[in-house]
Tab-separated table of C-alpha atoms in Angstrom:
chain	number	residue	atom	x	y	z
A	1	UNK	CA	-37.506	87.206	19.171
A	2	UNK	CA	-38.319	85.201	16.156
A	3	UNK	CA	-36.637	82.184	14.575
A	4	UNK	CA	-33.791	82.581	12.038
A	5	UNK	CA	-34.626	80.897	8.943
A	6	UNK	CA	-31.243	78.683	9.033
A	7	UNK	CA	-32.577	77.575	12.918
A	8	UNK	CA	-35.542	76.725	11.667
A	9	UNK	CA	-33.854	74.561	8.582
A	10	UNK	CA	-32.505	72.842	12.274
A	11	UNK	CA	-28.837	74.619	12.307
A	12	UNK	CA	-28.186	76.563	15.336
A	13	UNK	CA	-25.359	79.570	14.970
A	14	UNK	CA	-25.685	79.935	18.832
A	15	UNK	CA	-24.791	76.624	19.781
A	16	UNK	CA	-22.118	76.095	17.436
A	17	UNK	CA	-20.524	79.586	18.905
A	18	UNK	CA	-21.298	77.900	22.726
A	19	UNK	CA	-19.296	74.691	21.702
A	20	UNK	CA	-16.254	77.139	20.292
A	21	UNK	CA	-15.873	78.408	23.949
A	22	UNK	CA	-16.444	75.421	25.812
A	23	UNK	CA	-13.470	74.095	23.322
A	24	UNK	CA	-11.107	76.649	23.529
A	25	UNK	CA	-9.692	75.602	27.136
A	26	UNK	CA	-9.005	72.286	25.419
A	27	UNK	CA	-7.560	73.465	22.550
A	28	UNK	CA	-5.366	75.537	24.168
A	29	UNK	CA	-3.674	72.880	25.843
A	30	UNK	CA	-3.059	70.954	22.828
A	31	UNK	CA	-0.360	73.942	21.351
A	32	UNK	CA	3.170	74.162	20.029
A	33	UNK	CA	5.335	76.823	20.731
A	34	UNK	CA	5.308	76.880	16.469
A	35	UNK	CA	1.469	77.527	16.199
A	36	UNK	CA	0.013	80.941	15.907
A	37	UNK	CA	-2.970	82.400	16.915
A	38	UNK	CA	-6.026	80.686	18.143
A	39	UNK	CA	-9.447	79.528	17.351
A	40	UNK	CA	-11.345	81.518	15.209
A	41	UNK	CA	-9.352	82.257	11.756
A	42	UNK	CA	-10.117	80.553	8.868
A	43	UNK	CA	-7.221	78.690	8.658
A	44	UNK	CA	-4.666	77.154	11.124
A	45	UNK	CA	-1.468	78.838	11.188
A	46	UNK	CA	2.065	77.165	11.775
A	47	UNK	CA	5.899	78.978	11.633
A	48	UNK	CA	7.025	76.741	9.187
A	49	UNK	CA	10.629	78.752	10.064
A	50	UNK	CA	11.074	75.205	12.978
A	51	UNK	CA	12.276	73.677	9.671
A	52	UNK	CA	15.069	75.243	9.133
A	53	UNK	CA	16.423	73.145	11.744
A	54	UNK	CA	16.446	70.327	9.242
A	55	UNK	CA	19.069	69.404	6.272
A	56	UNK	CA	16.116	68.096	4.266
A	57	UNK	CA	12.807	67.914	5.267
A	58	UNK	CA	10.484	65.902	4.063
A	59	UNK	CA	6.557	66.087	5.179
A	60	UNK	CA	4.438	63.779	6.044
A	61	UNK	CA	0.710	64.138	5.782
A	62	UNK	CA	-1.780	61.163	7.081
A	63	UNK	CA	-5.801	61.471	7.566
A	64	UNK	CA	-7.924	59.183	9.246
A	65	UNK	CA	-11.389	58.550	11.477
A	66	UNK	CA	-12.643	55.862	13.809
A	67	UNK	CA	-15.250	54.453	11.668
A	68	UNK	CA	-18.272	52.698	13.532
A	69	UNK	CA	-16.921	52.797	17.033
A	70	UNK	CA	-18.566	56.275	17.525
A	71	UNK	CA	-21.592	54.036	17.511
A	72	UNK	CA	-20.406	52.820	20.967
A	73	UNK	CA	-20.293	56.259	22.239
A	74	UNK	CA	-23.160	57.667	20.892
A	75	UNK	CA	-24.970	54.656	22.538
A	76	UNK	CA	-23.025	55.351	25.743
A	77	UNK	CA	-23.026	59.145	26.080
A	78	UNK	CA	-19.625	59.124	26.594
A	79	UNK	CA	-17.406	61.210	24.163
A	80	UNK	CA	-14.558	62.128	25.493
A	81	UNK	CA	-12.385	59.427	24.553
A	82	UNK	CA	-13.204	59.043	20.708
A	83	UNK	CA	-10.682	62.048	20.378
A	84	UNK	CA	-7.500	58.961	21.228
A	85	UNK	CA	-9.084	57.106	18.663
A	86	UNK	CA	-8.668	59.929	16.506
A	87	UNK	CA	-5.691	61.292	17.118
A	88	UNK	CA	-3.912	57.785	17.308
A	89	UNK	CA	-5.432	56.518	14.366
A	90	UNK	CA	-4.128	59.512	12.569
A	91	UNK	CA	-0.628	60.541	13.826
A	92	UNK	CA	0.958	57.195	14.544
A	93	UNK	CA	0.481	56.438	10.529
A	94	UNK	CA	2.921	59.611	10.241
A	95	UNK	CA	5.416	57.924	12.843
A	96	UNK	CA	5.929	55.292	10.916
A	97	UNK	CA	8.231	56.989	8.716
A	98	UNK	CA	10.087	57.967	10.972
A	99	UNK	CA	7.911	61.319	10.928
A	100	UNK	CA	7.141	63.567	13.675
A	101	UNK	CA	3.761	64.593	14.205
A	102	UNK	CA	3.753	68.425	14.189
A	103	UNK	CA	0.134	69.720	13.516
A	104	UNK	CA	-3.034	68.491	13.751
A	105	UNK	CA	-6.957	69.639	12.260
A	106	UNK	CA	-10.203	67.812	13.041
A	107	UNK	CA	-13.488	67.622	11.374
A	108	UNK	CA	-16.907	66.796	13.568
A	109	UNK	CA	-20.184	66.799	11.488
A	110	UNK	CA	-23.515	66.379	13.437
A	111	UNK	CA	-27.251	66.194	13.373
A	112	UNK	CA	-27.578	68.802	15.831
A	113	UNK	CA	-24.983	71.007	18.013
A	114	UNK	CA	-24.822	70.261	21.870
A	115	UNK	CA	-22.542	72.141	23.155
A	116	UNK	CA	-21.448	70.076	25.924
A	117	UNK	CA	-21.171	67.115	23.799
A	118	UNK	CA	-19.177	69.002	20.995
A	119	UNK	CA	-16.815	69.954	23.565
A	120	UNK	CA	-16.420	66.598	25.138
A	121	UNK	CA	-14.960	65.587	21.618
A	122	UNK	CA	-12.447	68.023	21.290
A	123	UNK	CA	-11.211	67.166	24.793
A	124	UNK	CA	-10.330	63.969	23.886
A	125	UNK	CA	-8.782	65.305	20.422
A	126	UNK	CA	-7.219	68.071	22.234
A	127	UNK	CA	-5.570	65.542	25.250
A	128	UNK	CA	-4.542	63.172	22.778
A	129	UNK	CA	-2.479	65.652	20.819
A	130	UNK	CA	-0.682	66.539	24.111
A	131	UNK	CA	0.406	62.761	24.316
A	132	UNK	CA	1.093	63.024	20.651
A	133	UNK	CA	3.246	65.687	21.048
A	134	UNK	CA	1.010	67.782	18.123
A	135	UNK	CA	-0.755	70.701	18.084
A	136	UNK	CA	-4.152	71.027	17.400
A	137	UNK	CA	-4.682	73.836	14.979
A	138	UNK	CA	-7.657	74.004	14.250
A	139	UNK	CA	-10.778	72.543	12.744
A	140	UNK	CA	-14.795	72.351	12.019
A	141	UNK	CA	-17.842	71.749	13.311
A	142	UNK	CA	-20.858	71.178	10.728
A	143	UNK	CA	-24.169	70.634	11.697
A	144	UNK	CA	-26.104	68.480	8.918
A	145	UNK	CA	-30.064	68.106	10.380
A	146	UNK	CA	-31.685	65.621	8.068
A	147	UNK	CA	-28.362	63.451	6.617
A	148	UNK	CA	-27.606	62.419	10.247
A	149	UNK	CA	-29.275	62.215	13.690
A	150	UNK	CA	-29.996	64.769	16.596
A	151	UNK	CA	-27.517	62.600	18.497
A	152	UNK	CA	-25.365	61.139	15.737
A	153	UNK	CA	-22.155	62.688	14.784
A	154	UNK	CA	-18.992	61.211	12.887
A	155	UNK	CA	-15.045	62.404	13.262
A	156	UNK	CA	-12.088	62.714	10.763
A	157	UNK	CA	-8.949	64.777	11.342
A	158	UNK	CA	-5.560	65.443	9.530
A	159	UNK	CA	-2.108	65.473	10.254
A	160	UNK	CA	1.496	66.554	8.885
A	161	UNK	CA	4.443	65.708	10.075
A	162	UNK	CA	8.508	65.499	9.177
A	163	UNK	CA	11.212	63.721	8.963
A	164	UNK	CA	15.157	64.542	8.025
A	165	UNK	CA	15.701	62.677	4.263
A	166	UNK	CA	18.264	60.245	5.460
A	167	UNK	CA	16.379	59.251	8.310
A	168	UNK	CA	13.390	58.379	6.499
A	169	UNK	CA	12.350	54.641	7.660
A	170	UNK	CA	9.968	52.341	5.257
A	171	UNK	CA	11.525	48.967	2.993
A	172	UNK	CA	14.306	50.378	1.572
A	173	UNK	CA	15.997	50.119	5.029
A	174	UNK	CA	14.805	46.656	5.965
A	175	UNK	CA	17.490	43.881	5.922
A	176	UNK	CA	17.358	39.764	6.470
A	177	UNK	CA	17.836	39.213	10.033
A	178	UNK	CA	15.341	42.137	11.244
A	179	UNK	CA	14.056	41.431	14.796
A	180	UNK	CA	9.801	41.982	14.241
A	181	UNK	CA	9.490	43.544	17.826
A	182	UNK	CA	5.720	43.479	18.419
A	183	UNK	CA	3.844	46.829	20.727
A	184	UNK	CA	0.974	45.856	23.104
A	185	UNK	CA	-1.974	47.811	21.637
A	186	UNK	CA	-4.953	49.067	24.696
A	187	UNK	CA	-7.356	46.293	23.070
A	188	UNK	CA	-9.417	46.665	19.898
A	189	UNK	CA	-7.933	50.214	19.164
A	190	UNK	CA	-10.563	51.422	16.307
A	191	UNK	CA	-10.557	48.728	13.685
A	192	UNK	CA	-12.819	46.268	13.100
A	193	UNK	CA	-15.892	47.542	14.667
A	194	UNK	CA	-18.401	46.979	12.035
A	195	UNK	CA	-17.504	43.270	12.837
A	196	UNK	CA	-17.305	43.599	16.259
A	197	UNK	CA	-21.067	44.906	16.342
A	198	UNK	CA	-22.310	42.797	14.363
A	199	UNK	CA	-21.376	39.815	16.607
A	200	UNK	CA	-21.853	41.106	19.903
A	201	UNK	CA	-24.661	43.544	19.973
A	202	UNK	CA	-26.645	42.615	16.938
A	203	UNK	CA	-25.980	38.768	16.580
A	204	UNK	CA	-25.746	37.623	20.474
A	205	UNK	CA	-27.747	40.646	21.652
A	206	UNK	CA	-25.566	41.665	23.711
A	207	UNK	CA	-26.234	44.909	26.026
A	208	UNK	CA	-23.557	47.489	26.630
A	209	UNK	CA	-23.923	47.266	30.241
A	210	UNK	CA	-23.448	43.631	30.206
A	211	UNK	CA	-20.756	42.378	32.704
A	212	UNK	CA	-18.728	40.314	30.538
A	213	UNK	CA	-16.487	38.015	32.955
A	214	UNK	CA	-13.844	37.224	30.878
A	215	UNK	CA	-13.313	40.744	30.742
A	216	UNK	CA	-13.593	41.645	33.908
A	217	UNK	CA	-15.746	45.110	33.421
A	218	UNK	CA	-18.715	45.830	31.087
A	219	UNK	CA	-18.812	45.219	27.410
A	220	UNK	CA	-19.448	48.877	26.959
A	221	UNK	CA	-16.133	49.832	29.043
A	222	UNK	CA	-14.361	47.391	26.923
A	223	UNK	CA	-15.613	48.588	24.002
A	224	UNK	CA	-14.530	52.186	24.597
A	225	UNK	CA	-11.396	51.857	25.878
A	226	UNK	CA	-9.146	54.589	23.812
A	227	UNK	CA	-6.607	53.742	21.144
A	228	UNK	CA	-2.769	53.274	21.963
A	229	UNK	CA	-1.052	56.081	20.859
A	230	UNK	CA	2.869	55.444	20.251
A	231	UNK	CA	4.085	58.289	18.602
A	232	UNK	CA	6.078	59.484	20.932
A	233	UNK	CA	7.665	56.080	21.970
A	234	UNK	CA	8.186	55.216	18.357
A	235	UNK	CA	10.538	58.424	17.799
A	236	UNK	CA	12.588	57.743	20.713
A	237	UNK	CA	12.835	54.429	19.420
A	238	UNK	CA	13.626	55.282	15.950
A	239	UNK	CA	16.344	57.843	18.036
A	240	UNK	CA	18.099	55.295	19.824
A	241	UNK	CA	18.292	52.104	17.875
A	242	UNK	CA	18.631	50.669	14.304
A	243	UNK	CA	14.601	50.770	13.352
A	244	UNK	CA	14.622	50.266	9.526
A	245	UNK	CA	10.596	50.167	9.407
A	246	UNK	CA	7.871	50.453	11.261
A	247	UNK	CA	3.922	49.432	10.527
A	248	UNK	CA	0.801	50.602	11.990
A	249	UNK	CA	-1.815	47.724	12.841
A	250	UNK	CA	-4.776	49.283	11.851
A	251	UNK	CA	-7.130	47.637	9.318
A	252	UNK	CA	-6.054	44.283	7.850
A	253	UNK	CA	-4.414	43.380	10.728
A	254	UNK	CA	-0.921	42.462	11.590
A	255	UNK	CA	0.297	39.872	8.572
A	256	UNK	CA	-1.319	43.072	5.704
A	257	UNK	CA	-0.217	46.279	7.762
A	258	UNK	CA	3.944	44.439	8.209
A	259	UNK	CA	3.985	43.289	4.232
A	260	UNK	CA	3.108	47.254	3.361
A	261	UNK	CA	6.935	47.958	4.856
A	262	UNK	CA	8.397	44.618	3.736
A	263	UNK	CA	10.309	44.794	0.688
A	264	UNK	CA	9.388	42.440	-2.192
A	265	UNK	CA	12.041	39.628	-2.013
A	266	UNK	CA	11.789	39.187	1.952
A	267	UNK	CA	9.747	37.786	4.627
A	268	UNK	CA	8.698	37.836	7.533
A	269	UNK	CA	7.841	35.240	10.115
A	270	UNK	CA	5.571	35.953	13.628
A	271	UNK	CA	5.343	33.677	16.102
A	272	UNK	CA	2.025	33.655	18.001
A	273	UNK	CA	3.633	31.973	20.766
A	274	UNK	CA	5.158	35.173	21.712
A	275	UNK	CA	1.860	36.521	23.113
A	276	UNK	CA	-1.545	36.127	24.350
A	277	UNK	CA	-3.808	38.970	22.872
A	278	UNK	CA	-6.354	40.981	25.589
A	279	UNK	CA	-9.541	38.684	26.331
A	280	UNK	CA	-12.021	40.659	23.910
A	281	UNK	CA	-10.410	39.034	20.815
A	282	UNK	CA	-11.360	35.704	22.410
A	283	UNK	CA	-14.882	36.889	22.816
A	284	UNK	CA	-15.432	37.848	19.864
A	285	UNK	CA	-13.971	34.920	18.320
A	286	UNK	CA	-15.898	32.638	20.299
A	287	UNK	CA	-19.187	34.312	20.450
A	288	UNK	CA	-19.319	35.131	16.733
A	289	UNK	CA	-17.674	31.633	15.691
A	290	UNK	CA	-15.410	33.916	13.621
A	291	UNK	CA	-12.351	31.725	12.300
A	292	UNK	CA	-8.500	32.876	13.192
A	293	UNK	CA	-7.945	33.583	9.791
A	294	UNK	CA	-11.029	36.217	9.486
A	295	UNK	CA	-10.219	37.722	13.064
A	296	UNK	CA	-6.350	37.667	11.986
A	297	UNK	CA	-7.602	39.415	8.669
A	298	UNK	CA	-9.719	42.332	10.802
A	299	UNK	CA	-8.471	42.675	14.149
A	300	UNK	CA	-4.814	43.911	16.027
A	301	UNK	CA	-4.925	40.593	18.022
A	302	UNK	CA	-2.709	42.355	20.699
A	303	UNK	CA	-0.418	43.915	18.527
A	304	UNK	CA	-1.015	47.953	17.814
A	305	UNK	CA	2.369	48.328	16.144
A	306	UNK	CA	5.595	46.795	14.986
A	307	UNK	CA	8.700	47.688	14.157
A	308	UNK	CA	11.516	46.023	12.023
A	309	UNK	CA	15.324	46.032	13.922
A	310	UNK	CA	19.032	45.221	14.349
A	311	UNK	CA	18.768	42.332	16.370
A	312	UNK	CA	21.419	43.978	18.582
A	313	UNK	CA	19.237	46.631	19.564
A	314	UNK	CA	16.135	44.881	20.812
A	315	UNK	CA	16.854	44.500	24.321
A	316	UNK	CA	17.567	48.917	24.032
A	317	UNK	CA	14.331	49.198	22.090
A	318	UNK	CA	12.481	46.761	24.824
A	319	UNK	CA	13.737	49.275	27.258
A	320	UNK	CA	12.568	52.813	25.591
A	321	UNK	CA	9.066	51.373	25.050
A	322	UNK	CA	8.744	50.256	28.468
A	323	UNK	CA	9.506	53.590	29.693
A	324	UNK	CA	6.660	54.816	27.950
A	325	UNK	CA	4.117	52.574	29.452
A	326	UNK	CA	4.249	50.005	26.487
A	327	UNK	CA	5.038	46.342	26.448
A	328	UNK	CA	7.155	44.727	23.230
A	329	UNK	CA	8.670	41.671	22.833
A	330	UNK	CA	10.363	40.032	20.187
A	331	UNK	CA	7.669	38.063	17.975
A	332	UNK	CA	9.901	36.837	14.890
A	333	UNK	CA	12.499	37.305	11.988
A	334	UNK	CA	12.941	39.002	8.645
A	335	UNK	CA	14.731	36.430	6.388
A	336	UNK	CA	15.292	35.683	2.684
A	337	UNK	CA	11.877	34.782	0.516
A	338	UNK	CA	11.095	31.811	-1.650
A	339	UNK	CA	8.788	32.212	-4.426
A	340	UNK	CA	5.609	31.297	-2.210
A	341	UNK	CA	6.630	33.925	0.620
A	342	UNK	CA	8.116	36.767	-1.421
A	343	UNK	CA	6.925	40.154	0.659
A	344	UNK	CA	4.239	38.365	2.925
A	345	UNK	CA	4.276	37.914	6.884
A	346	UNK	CA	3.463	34.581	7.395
A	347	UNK	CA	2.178	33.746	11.287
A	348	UNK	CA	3.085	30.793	13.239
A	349	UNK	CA	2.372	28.783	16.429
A	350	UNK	CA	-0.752	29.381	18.313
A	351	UNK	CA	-0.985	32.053	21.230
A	352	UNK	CA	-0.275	30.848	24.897
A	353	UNK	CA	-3.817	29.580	26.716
């Protein structure tokens, strides 16, 4: 049988059809009892009728990737955790509104369809949606020989969410005397890595297989391990307490991602004293000789999410986290600005050790 034209341009029909039913367990898993259909359609179907449920809905839409960290496991051959990254990266920017995550899409473009690996993606994406509490609609796969690698690939996805009109959380709700109650993120989450390759790997050389003591596993492992995702936690938070914001430590780091919820004539102090961030933040500090204020300015330092609250509730909201897996403690105040400090987080202290 001869070639197809379009193989022989390097696209491959076949394996793109292969990864679609090596996916389709996955995706399965990853469902709502609101989604309709399965893989296949052109377009991802949702009863929309699970609204009516609400007063006044408002959606929520968010889209995201991981950036350079698919670098890491494109170097490792290990791709079934880049779908946390994802997923996280994309649905807990919904949650902090106050939205919950309801549907999600994905978008993989590659050099060249394997199967295997394709599927080994949407695992992750798929897995991560169940902790989400989303469904995975649907989404693409585009092959794109010549503009990337046989082995390369990047990810995106999209998300919408919703949230009732009066409980809509962001500024407006924030109020002098706000606990900042800081969430434990997994480690570097998926921020930051164009930095953190560039000091480790291309600077000091470093090998991915390199036993790194102070972190008690290989850089690789370290590397890879999968974004926090709080969605969940955060809605049972924003449930059962008096959240009035919430802020998503992605890129920027804490001090930007808190002054995006902070309203103009307040501020916000964090005490580093309140934690000690995972070990990798220290390497990479240390090995790169990169300054607080530059690691501050690109990093989570420890912290993969905050939220602003009654100070009577913090001890509850300790509580709910914790009984999702997920560490918070109270790391400072909201209080009234002067001129200098109008809307900005200003950070404290230095971090224990």
């Amino acid at each position: 049988m001869s070639e197809s034209a379009y193989a022989a341009a390097g696209v491959s029909i076949e394996a793109a059809d292969t990864a679609i039913e090596l996916m389709k367990g996955w995706v399965e898993k990853a469902r709502r009892p609101e989604m309709i259909g399965g893989l296949g359609g052109f377009a991802g179907l949702f009863d929309a009728s699970a609204l009516t449920r609400y007063t006044h809905p408002l959606l929520a839409t968010s889209t995201d990737g991981v950036g350079t960290k698919v670098a890491i496991a494109q170097a490792m051959d290990q791709h079934d955790t880049i779908g946390f990254d994802l997923v996280g990266m994309v649905v807990d920017d919904l949650v902090v509104c106050g939205a919950e995550p309801l549907f999600m899409t994905d978008y993989i473009a590659t050099g060249r369809v394997v199967p295997e690996r394709i599927a080994a993606i949407v695992k992750g994406i798929a897995e991560a949606c169940v902790v989400a509490g989303c469904a995975l609609i649907g989404g693409e796969t585009a092959e794109h020989p010549g503009l990337l690698g046989p082995d390369e690939y990047d990810v995106a996805g999209a998300a919408t969410g919703v949230v009732e009109a009066d409980r809509l959380l962001g500024p407006a709700r924030v109020r002098p005397g706000d606990v900042v109650l800081a969430m434990e993120s997994s480690g570097l989450h998926s921020n930051g890595f164009s930095l953190v390759r560039h000091v480790l790997l291309e600077k000091a050389g470093w090998a991915l297989d390199r036993e790194v003591p102070e972190l008690g596993r290989a850089l690789g492992d370290e590397l890879l391990v999968p974004t926090r995702i709080y969605a969940k936690a955060c809605l049972e938070l924003a449930d059962r307490t008096a959240t009035h914001a919430m802020s998503h430590v992605t890129g920027g780091g804490l001090a930007a991602n808190l002054e995006r919820v902070l309203p103009v004539e307040l501020t916000a102090t964090v005490d580093r004293g309140t934690w000690r961030p995972q070990p990798i933040f220290d390497v990479v500090a240390r090995t790169g000789g990169v300054s607080r204020a530059d690691l501050e300015a690109t990093l989570n330092c420890g912290v993969g999410m905050v939220a602003l609250l009654a100070p009577d509730d913090v001890d509850t909201a300790i509580e709910v986290l914790a009984g999702h897996g997920i560490s918070a403690w109270a790391a400072g105040e909201v209080s009234g600005a002067s001129d200098d400090t109008a809307g900005r987080v200003v950070l404290t202290g230095d971090h224990p050790g």
